[in-house]
Tab-separated table of C-alpha atoms in Angstrom:
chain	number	residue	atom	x	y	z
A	1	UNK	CA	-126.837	-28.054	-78.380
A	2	UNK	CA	-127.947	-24.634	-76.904
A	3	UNK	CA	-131.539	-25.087	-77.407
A	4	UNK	CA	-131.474	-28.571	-76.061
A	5	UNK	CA	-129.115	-29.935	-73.287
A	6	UNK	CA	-131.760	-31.572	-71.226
A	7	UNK	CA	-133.857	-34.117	-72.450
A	8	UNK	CA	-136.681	-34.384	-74.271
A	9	UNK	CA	-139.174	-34.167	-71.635
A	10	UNK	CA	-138.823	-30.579	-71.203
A	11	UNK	CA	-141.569	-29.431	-73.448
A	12	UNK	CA	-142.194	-26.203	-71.104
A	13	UNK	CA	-143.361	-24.642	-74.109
A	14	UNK	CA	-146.933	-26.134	-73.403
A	15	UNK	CA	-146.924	-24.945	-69.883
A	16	UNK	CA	-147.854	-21.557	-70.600
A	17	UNK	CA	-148.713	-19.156	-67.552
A	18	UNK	CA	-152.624	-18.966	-66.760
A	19	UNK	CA	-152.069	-15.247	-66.060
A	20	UNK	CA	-151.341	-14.878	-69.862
A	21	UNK	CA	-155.162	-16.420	-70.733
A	22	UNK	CA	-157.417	-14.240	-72.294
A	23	UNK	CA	-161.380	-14.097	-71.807
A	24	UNK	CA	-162.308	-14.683	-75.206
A	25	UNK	CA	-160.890	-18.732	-76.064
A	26	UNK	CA	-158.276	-18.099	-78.765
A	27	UNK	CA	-159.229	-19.967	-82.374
A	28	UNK	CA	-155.350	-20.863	-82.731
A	29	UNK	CA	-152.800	-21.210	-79.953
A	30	UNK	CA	-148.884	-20.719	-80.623
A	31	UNK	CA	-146.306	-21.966	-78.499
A	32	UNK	CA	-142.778	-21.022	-79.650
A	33	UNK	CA	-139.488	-21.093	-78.373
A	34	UNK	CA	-136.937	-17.980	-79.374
A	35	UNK	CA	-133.028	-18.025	-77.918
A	36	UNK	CA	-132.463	-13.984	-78.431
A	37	UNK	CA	-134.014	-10.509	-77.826
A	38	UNK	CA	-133.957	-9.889	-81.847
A	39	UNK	CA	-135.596	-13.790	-82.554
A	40	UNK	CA	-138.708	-12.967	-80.254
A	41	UNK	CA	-139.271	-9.657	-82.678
A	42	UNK	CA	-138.995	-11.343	-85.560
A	43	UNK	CA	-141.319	-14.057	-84.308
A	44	UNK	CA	-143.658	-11.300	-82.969
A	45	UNK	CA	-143.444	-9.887	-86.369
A	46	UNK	CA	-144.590	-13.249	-87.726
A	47	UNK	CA	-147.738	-13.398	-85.673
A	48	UNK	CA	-148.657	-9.767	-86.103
A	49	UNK	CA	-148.578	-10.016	-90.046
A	50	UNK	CA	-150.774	-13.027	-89.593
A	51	UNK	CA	-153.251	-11.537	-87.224
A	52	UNK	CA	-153.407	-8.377	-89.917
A	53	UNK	CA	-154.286	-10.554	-93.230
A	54	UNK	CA	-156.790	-12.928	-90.876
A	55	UNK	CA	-158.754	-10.541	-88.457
A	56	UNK	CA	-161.661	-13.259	-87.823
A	57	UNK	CA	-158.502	-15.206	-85.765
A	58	UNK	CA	-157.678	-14.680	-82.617
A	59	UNK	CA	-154.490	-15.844	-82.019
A	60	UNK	CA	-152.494	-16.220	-78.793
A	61	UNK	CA	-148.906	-16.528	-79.205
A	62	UNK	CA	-146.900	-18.080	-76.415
A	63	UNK	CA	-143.224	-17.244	-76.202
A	64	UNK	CA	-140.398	-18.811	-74.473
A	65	UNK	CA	-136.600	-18.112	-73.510
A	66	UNK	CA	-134.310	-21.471	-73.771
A	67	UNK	CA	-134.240	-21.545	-70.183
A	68	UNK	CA	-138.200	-22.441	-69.831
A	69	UNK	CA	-137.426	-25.684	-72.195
A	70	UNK	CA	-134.419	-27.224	-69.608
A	71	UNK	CA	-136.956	-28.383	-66.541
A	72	UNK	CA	-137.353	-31.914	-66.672
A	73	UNK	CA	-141.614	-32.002	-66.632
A	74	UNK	CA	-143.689	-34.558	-68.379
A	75	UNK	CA	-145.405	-33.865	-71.137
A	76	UNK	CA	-148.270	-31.550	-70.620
A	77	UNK	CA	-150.193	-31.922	-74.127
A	78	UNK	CA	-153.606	-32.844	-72.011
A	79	UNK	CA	-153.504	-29.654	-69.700
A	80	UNK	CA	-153.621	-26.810	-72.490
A	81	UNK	CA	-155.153	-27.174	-76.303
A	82	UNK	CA	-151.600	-25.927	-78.144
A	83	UNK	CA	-152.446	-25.822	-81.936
A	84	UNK	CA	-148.814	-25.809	-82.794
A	85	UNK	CA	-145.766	-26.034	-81.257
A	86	UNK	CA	-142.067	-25.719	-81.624
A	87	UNK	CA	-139.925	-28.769	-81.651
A	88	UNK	CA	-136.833	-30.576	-83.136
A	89	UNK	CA	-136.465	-33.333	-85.485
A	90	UNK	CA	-134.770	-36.019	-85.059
A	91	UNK	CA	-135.451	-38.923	-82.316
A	92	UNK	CA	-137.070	-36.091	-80.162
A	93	UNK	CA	-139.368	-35.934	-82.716
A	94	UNK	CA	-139.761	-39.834	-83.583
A	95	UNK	CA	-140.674	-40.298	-79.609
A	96	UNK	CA	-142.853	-38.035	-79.397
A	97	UNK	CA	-144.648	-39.784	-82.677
A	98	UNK	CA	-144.401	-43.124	-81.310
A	99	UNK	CA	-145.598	-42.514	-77.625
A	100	UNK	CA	-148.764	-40.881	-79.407
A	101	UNK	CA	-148.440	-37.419	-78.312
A	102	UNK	CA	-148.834	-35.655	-81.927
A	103	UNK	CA	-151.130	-35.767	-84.816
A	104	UNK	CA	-149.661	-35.577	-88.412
A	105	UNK	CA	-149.247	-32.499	-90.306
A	106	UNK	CA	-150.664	-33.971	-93.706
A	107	UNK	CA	-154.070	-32.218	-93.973
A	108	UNK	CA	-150.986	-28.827	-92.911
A	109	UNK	CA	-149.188	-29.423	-95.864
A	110	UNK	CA	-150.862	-29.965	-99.311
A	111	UNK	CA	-148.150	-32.094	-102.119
A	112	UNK	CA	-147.549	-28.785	-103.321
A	113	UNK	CA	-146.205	-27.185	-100.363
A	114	UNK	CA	-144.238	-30.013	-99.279
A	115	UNK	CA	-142.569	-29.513	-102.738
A	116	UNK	CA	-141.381	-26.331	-102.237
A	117	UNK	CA	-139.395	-27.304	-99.396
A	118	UNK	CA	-134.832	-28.958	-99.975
A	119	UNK	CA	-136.088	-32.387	-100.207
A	120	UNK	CA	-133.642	-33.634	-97.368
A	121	UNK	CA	-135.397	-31.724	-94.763
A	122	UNK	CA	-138.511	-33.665	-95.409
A	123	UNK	CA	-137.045	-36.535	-95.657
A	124	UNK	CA	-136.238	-36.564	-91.884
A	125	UNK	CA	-139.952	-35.748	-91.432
A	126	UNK	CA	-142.049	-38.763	-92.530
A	127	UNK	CA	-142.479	-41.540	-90.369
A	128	UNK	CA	-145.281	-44.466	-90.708
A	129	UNK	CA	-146.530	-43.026	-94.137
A	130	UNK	CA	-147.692	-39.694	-92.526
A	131	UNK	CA	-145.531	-36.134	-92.294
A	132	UNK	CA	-145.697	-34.825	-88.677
A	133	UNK	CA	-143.866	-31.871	-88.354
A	134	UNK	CA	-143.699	-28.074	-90.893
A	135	UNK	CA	-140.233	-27.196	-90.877
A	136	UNK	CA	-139.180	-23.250	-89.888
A	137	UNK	CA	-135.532	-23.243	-89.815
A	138	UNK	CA	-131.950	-25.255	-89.525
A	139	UNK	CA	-128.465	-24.564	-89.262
A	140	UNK	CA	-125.597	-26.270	-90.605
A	141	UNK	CA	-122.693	-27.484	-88.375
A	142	UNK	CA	-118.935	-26.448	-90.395
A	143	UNK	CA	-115.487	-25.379	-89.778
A	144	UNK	CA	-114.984	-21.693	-89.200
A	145	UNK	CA	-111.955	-20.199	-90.432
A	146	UNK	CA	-110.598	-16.386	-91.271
A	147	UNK	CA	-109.798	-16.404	-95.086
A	148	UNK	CA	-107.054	-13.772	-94.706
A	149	UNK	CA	-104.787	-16.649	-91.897
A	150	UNK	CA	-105.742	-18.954	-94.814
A	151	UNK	CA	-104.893	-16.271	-97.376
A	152	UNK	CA	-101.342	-15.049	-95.435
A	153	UNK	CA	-100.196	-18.705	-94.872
A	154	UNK	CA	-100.974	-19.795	-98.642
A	155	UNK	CA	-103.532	-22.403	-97.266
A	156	UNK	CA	-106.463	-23.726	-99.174
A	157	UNK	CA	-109.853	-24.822	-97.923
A	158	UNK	CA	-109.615	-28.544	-97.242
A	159	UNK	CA	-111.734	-31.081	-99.550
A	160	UNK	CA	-110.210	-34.688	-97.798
A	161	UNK	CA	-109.126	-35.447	-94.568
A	162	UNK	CA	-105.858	-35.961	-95.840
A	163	UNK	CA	-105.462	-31.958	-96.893
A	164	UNK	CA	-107.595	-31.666	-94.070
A	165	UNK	CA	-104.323	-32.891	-91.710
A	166	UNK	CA	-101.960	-31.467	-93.809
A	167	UNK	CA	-103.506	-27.739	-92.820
A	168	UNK	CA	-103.501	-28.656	-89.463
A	169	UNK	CA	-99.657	-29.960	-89.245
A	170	UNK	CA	-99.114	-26.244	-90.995
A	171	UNK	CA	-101.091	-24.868	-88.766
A	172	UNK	CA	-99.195	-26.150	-85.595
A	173	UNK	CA	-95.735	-25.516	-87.251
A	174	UNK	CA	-96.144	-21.961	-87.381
A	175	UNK	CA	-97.491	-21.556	-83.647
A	176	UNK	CA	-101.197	-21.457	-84.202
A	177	UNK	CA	-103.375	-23.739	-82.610
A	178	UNK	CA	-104.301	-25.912	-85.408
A	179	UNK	CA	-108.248	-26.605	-83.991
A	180	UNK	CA	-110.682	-24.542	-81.187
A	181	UNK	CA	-112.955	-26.162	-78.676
A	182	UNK	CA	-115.369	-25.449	-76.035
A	183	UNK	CA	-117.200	-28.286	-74.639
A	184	UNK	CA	-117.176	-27.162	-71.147
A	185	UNK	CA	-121.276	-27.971	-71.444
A	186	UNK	CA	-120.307	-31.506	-73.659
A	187	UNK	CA	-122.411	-30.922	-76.347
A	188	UNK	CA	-119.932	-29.092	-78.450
A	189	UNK	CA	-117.480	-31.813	-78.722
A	190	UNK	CA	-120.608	-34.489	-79.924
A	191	UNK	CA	-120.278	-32.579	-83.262
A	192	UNK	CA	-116.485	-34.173	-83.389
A	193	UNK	CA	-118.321	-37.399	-82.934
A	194	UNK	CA	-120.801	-36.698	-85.328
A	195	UNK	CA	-118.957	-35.907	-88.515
A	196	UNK	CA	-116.067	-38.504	-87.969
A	197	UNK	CA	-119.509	-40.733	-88.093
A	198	UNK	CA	-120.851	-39.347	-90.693
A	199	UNK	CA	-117.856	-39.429	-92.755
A	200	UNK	CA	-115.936	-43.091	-92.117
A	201	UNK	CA	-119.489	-44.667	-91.320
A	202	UNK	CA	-122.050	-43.183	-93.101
A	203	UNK	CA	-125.447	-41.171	-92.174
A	204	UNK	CA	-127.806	-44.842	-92.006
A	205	UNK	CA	-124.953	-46.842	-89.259
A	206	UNK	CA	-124.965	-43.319	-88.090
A	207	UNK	CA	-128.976	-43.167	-87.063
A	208	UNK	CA	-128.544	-46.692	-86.428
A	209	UNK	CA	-126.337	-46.011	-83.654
A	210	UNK	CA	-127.491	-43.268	-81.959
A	211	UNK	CA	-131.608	-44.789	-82.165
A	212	UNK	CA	-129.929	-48.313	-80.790
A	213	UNK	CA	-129.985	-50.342	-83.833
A	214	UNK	CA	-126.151	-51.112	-84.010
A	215	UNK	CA	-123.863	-52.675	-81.598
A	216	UNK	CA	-121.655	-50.263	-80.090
A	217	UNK	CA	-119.039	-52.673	-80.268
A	218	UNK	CA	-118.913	-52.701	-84.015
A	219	UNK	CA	-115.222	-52.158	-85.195
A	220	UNK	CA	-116.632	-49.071	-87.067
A	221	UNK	CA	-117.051	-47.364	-83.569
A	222	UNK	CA	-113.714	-48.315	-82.603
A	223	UNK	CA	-112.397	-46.582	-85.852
A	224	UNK	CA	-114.001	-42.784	-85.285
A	225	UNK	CA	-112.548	-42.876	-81.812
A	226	UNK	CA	-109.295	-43.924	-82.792
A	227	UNK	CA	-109.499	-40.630	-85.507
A	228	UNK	CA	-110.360	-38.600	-82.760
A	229	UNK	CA	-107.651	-39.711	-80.020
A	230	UNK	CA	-105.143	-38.879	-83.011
A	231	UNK	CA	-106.245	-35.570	-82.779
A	232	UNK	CA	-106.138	-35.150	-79.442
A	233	UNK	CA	-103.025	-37.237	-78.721
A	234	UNK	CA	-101.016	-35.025	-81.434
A	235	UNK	CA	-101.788	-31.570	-80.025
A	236	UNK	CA	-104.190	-30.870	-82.427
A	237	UNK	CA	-106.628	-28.996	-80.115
A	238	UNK	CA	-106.457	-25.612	-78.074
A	239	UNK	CA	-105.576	-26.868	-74.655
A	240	UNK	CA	-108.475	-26.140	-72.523
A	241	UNK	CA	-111.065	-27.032	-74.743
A	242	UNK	CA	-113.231	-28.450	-72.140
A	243	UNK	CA	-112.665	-25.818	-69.502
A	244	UNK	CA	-114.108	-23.790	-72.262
A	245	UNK	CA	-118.029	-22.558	-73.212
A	246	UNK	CA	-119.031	-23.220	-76.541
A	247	UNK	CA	-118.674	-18.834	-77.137
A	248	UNK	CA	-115.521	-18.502	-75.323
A	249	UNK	CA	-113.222	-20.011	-78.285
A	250	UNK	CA	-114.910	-17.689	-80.625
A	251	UNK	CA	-112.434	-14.714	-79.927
A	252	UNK	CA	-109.127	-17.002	-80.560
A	253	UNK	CA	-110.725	-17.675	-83.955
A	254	UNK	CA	-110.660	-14.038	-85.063
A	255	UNK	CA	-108.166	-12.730	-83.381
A	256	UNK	CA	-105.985	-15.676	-85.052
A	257	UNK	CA	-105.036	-17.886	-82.346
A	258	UNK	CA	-106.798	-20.744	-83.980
A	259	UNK	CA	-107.217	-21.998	-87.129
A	260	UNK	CA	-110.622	-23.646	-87.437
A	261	UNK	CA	-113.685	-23.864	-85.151
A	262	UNK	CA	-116.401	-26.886	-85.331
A	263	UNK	CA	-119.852	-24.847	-85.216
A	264	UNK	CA	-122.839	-24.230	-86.034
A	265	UNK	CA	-123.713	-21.442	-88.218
A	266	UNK	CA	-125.357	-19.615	-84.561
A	267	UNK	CA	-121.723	-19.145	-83.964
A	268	UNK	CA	-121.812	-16.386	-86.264
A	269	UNK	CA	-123.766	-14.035	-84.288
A	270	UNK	CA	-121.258	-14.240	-81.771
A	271	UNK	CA	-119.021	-13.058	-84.321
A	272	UNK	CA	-117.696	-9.229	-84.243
A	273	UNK	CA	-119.025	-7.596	-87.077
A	274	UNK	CA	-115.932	-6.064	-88.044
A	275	UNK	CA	-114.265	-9.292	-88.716
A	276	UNK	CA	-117.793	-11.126	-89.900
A	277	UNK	CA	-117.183	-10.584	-93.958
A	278	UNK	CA	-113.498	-12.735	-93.162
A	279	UNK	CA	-114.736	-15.846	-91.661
A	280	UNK	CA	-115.473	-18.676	-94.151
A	281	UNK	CA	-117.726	-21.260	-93.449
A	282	UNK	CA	-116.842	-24.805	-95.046
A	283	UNK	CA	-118.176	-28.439	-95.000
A	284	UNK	CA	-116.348	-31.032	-93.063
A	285	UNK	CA	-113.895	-32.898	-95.299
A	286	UNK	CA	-114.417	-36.236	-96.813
A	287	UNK	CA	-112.351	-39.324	-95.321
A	288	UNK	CA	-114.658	-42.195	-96.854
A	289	UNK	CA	-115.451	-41.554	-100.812
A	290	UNK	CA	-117.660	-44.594	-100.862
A	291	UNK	CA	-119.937	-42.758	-98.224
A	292	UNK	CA	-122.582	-40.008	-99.899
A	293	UNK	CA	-121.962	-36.943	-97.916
A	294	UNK	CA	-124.404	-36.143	-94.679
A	295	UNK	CA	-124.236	-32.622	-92.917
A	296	UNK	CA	-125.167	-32.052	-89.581
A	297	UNK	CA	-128.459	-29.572	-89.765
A	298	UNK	CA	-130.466	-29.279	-86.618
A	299	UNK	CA	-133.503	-28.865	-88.121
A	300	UNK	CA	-136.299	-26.881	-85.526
A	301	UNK	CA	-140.406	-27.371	-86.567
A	302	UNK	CA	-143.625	-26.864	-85.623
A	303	UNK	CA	-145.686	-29.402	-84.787
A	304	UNK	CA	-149.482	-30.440	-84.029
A	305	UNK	CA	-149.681	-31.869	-80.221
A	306	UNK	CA	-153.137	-33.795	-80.469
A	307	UNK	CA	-155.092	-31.681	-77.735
A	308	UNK	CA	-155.256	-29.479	-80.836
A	309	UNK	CA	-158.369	-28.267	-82.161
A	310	UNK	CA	-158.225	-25.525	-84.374
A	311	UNK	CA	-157.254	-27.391	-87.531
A	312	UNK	CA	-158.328	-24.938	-90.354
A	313	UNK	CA	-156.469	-21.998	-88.369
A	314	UNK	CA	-153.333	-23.944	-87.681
A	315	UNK	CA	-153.955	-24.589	-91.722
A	316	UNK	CA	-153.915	-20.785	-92.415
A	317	UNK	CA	-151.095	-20.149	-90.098
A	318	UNK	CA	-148.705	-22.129	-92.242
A	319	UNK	CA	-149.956	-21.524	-95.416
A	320	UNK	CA	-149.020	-17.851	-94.633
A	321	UNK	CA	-145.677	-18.667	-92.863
A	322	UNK	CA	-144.919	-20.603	-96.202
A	323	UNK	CA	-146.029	-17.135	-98.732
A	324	UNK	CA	-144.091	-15.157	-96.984
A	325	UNK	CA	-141.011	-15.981	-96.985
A	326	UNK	CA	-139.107	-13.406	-96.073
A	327	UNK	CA	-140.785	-12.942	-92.826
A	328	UNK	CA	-139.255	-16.148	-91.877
A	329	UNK	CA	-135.873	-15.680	-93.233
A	330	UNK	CA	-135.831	-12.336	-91.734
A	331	UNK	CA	-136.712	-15.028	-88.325
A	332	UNK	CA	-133.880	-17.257	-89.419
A	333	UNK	CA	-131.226	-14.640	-90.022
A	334	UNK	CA	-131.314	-13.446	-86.491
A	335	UNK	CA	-129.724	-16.491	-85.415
A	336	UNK	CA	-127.814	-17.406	-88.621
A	337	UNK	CA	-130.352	-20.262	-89.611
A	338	UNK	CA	-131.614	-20.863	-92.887
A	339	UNK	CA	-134.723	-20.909	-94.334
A	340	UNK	CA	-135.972	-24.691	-95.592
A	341	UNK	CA	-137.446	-23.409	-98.519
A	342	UNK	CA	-135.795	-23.963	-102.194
A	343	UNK	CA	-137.633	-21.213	-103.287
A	344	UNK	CA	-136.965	-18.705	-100.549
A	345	UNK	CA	-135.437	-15.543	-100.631
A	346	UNK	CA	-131.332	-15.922	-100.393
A	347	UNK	CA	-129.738	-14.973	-97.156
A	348	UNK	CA	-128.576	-12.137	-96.558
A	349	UNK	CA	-124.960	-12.937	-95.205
A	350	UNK	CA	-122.257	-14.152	-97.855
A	351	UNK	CA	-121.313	-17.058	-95.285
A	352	UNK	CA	-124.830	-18.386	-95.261
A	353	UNK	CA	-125.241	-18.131	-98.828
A	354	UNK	CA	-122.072	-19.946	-99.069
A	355	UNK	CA	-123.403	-22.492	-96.475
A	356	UNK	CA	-126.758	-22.906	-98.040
A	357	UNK	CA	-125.262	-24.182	-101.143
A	358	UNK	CA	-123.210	-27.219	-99.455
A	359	UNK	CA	-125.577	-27.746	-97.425
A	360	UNK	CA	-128.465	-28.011	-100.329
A	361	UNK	CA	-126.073	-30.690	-101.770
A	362	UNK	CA	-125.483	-32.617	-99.054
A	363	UNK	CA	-127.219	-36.458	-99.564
A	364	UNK	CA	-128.687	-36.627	-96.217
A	365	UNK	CA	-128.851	-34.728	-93.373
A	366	UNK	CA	-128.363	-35.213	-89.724
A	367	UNK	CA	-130.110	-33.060	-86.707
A	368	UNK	CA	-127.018	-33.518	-84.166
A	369	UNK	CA	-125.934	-36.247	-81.446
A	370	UNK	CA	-128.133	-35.160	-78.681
A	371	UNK	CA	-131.279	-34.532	-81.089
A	372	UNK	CA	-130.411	-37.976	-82.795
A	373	UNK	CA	-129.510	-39.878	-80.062
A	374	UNK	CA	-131.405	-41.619	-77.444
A	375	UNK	CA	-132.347	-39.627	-74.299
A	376	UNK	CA	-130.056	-42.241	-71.944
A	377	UNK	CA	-127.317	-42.147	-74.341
A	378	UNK	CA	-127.233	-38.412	-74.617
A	379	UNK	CA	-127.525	-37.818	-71.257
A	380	UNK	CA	-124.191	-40.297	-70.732
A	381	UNK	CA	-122.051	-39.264	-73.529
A	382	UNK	CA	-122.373	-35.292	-73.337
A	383	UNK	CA	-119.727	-35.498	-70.072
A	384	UNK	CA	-118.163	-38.538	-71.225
A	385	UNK	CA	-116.981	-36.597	-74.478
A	386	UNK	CA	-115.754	-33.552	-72.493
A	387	UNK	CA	-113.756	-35.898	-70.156
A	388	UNK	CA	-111.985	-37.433	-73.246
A	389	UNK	CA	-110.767	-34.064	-74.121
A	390	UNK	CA	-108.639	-34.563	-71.150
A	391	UNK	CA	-105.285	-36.298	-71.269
A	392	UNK	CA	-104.826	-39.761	-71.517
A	393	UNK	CA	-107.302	-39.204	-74.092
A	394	UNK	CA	-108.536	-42.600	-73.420
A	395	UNK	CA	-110.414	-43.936	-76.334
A	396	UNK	CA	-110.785	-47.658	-74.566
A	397	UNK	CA	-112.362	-45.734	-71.502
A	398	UNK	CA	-115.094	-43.768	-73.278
A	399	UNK	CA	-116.483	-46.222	-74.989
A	400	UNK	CA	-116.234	-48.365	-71.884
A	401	UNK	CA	-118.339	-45.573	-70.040
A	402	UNK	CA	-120.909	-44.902	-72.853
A	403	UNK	CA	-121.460	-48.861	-74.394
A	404	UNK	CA	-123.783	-50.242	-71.918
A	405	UNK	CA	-125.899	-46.839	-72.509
A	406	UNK	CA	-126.676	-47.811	-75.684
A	407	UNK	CA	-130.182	-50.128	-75.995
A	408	UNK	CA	-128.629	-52.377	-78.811
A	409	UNK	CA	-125.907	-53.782	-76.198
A	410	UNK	CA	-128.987	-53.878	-74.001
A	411	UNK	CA	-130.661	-56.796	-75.694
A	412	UNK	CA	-127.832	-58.730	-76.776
A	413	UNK	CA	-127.129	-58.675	-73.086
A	414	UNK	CA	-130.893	-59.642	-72.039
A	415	UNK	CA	-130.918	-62.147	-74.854
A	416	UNK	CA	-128.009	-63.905	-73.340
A	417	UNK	CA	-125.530	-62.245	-76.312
């Protein structure tokens, strides 16, 4: 995704510039990562509150762009004491557990706090009996749509893949391009992958997959390609989709040149404002009713790199991030996120309340291919998924390209399989 196209090892965060060191050593350092002008304010605004209601802390608050996170540098958790630090569930966040970079968040988060957060967001945070990450935000992934196309063309929002298809035939037959694409970067097009996944296969082959725990040459790979080549094979996409940025499809949207957009809810502050109260926001359909329904949420956290030392101010920090509420929701509404708290104040835009009730009853959630996946298997399948948008649309071919990427193929190979 935006925040994340390298891999993991770009944690630039904790490479903060020496020039920003104060004389007096901090008693809680803060290294966060904003993608807009109007996120770093509302981050600042976090920190300042805090430093008000706890004058005996001194707090120094490193901020940086998206850009600082895409160099590939090691880890740099020995080289400056970081108290907390942004990151991203999912496999990104497993690693870094396993490889024994981070200490848990337990002693952070009392039973009665970790109750007040949607119960499938801590879910993905647990790992060996201990919590290690305090979630801030996530977004859900969706089909956009304007409600008056829907409206003028008597459509309604699809529930099964089967009404799902229907909309699109409709959709082509009166000249619109049924489904918009950009995956000129690759990641866009994963979320394709993701939900057909989800939806035929399930969220736990689905993690399975991705962490290299199921063969890749399981029939129930062959079958999510095979939905997407239909797709592709009858017309069903914007041509160009992978010519295309992720923003550039946007304007087709609401100017009503396409009928539905895979996206995360950032998308929307892309959106004109003008047209922002028209767009709908809806779940992916169903296609498997055996399968509880997953959602694709990237989910982004702090956690506790273990050159910390400041334990009881990292401990005030989020017990004040957690009371107030609509500080970070204020945070999370400059990007369209959502706040993980049940008990939070509702967002302000319709389309993310909308979102944030499918989303709170959702069975599992996911945190996206590339946060989900292995680092060698995201790195391969990004471009391999953009050059399947490309005729012959080659289904065989792309999982020919991406297979031996996976570690589960790995070891049957090395153990003679």
């Amino acid at each position: 995704m935006r925040s994340i196209r390298c891999g993991w090892l770009w944690l630039a965060l904790l490479l903060a510039d020496p020039a920003r060191a104060v004389d007096v050593p901090p008693d809680l350092t803060l290294a966060f990562m904003v993608s807009s002008g109007a996120q770093r304010s509302a981050w600042a605004d976090i920190v300042a509150a805090f430093r008000h209601d706890n004058p005996d802390i001194r707090v120094r608050n490193l901020v940086f762009g998206q850009e600082d996170y895409k160099q590939d540098t090691a880890l740099q958790l020995q080289r400056r004491e970081v108290d907390l630090a942004f990151w991203f569930a999912g496999q990104r966040l497993q690693r870094a557990v396993r490889l024994g970079w981070l200490l848990p968040v337990d002693d952070l988060l009392s039973p009665a706090l970790r109750e007040r957060f949607v119960p499938a967001v801590m879910r993905g945070l647990r790992q060996g009996g201990h919590y290690w990450a305090v979630p801030v935000s996530y977004y859900p992934w969706g089909l956009l749509y304007r409600r008056s196309l829907f409206a003028a063309l008597g459509l309604r929002v699809p529930a099964t893949w089967a009404q799902f298809l229907s909309i699109l035939q409709h959709l082509q037959a009166v000249g619109i391009a049924p489904l918009g694409l950009g995956a000129k970067s690759g990641w866009p097009a994963a979320a394709w992958f993701d939900y057909l996944d989800l939806r035929l296969n399930g969220g736990r082959f689905h993690r399975q997959l991705l962490a290299g725990r199921a063969d890749c040459r399981d029939p129930r790979v062959a079958a999510v390609l095979a939905q997407w080549q239909a797709l592709l094979r009858a017309g069903m996409f914007q041509p160009g989709a992978a010519d295309r940025e992720w923003d550039e499809v946007l304007p087709y949207l609401y100017r009503y040149q396409v009928g539905m957009v895979l996206a995360g809810s950032f998308a929307l502050a892309y959106m004109p404002r003008t047209v922002l109260a028209d767009i709908g926001f809806i779940p992916f359909p169903a296609m498997n009713a055996r399968q509880p329904r997953v959602e694709d949420a990237p989910l982004d956290v702090l956690v506790r790199p273990r050159t910390s030392r400041h334990g009881a101010a990292a401990r005030r920090f989020i017990d004040f991030l957690l009371t107030h509420g609509e500080l970070l929701a204020r945070y999370g509404e400059t990007a369209f996120q959502l706040l993980p708290l049940r008990d939070g104040p509702p967002p302000e835009a319709p389309v993310l309340r909308e979102s944030q009730q499918w989303l709170a009853q959702a069975a599992q959630l996911s945190f996206f291919f590339d946060r989900d996946a292995t680092p060698a298997l995201s790195e391969a399948a990004l471009p391999a998924f953009r050059r399947f948008l490309l005729p012959p649309y080659d289904s065989g071919q792309l999982w020919h390209s991406l297979c031996p990427r996976f570690p589960s193929l790995e070891r049957v190979h090395r153990l003679g399989g």
